[in-house]
Coordinates of C-alpha atoms in Angstrom, one line a residue:
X122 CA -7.6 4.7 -11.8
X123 CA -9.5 5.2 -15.1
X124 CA -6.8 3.2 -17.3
X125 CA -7.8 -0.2 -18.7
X126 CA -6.0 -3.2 -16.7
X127 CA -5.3 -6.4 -18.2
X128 CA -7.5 -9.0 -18.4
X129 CA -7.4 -11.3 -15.0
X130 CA -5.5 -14.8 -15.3
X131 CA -7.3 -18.0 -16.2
X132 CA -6.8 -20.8 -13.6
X133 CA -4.2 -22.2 -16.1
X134 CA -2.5 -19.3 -16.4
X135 CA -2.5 -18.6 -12.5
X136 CA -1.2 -22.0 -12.3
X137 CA 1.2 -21.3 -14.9
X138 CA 2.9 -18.3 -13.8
X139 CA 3.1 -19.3 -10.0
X140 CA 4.6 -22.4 -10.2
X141 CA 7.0 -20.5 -13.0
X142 CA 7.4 -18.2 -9.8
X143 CA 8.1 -20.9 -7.0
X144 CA 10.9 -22.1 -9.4
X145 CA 12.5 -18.4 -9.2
X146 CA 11.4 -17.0 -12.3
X147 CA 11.0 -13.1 -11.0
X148 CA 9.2 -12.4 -14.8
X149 CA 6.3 -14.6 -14.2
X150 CA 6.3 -12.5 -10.5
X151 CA 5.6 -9.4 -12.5
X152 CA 2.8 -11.3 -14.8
X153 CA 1.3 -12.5 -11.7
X154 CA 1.3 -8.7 -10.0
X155 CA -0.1 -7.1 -13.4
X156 CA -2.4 -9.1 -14.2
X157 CA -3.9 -9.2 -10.6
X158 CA -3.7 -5.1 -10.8
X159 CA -7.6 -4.5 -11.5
X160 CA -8.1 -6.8 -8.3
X161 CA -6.3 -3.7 -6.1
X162 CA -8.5 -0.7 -8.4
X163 CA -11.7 -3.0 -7.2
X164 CA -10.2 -3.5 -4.0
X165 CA -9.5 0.1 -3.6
X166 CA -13.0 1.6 -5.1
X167 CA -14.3 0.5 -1.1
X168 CA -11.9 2.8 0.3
X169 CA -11.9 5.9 -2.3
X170 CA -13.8 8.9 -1.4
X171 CA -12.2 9.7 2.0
X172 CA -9.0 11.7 2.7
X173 CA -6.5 9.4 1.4
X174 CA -5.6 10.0 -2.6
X175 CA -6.8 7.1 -4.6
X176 CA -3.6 6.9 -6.3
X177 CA -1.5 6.6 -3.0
X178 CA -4.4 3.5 -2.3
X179 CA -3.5 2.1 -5.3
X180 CA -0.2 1.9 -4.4
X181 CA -0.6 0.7 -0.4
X182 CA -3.3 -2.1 -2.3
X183 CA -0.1 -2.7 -4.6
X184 CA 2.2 -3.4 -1.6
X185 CA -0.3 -5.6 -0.6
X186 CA -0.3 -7.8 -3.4
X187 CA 3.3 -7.7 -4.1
X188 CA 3.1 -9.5 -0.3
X189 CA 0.3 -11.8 -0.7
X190 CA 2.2 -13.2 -4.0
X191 CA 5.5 -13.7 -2.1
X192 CA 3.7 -15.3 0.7
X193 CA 1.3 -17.3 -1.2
X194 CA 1.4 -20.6 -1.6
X195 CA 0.1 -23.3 -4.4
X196 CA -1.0 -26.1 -1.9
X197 CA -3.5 -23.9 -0.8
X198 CA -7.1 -24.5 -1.0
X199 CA -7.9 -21.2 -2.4
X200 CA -7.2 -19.3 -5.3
X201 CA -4.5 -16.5 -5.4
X202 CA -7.1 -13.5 -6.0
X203 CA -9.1 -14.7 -2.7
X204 CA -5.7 -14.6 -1.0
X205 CA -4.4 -11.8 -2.4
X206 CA -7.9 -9.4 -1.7
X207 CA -7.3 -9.7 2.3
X208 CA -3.4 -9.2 2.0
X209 CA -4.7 -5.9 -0.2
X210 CA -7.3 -5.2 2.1
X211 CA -5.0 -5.8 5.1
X212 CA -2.5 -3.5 3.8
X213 CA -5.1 -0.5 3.1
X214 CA -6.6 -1.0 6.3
X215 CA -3.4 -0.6 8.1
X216 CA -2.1 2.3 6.2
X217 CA -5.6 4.3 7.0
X218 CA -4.9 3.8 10.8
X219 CA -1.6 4.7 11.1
X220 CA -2.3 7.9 9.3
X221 CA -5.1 8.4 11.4
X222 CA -2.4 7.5 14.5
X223 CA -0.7 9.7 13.3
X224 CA -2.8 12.4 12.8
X225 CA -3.8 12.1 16.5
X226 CA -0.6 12.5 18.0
X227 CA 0.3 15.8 19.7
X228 CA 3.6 16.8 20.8
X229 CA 3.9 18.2 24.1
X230 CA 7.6 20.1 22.5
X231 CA 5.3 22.0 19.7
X232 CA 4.0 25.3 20.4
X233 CA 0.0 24.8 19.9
X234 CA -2.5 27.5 19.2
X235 CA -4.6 26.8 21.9
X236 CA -5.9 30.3 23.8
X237 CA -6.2 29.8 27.5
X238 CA -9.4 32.0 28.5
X239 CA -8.2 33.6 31.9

């Protein structure tokens, strides 16, 4: 998380790339995902400091704007960083609960070490 990410895109840019990217060009894609990366390291630095590994939320926050640029569209009335910080958040969010899920479940088949006092 301590690199340097690219600068952000100008509206122009943004405009740019995604209409580049409705018309199927899967280059300006990447643009559009690097330089909205220091969006997910912000995004992320909410999240940091429990048991997850800051580069693993780097990645989930990645997934998550992968997504929100597939699904997002130019006719609407926000930007693509607005959009994309909830599809980011969203995606953090619901990786932290299913590993907590997961954590939680106990299988009746495995042996436990639980000590019945008699």
């Amino acid at each position: 998380m301590g690199s340097s990410f690219p600068k952000p895109l100008t509206c122009k840019e943004e405009e740019y790339y995604l209409k580049r990217f409705e018309e199927g060009d899967s280059e300006a894609k990447n643009t559009l995902i690097v330089r909205n990366l220091r969006l997910v390291a912000h995004i992320v630095k909410k999240y940091s400091g429990g048991n997850t590994n800051p580069d693993d939320l780097i990645s989930i926050g990645t997934i998550g704007l992968i997504k929100a640029i597939n699904t997002y569209s130019s006719k609407r009335a926000t930007r693509l960083a607005t959009y994309a910080a909830k599809c980011i958040e969203n995606e953090i969010l619901m990786s932290i609960r299913s590993d907590k899920k997961r954590k939680l479940e106990i299988s009746l088949n495995e042996p436990t070490m639980i000590k019945f006092i008699i």
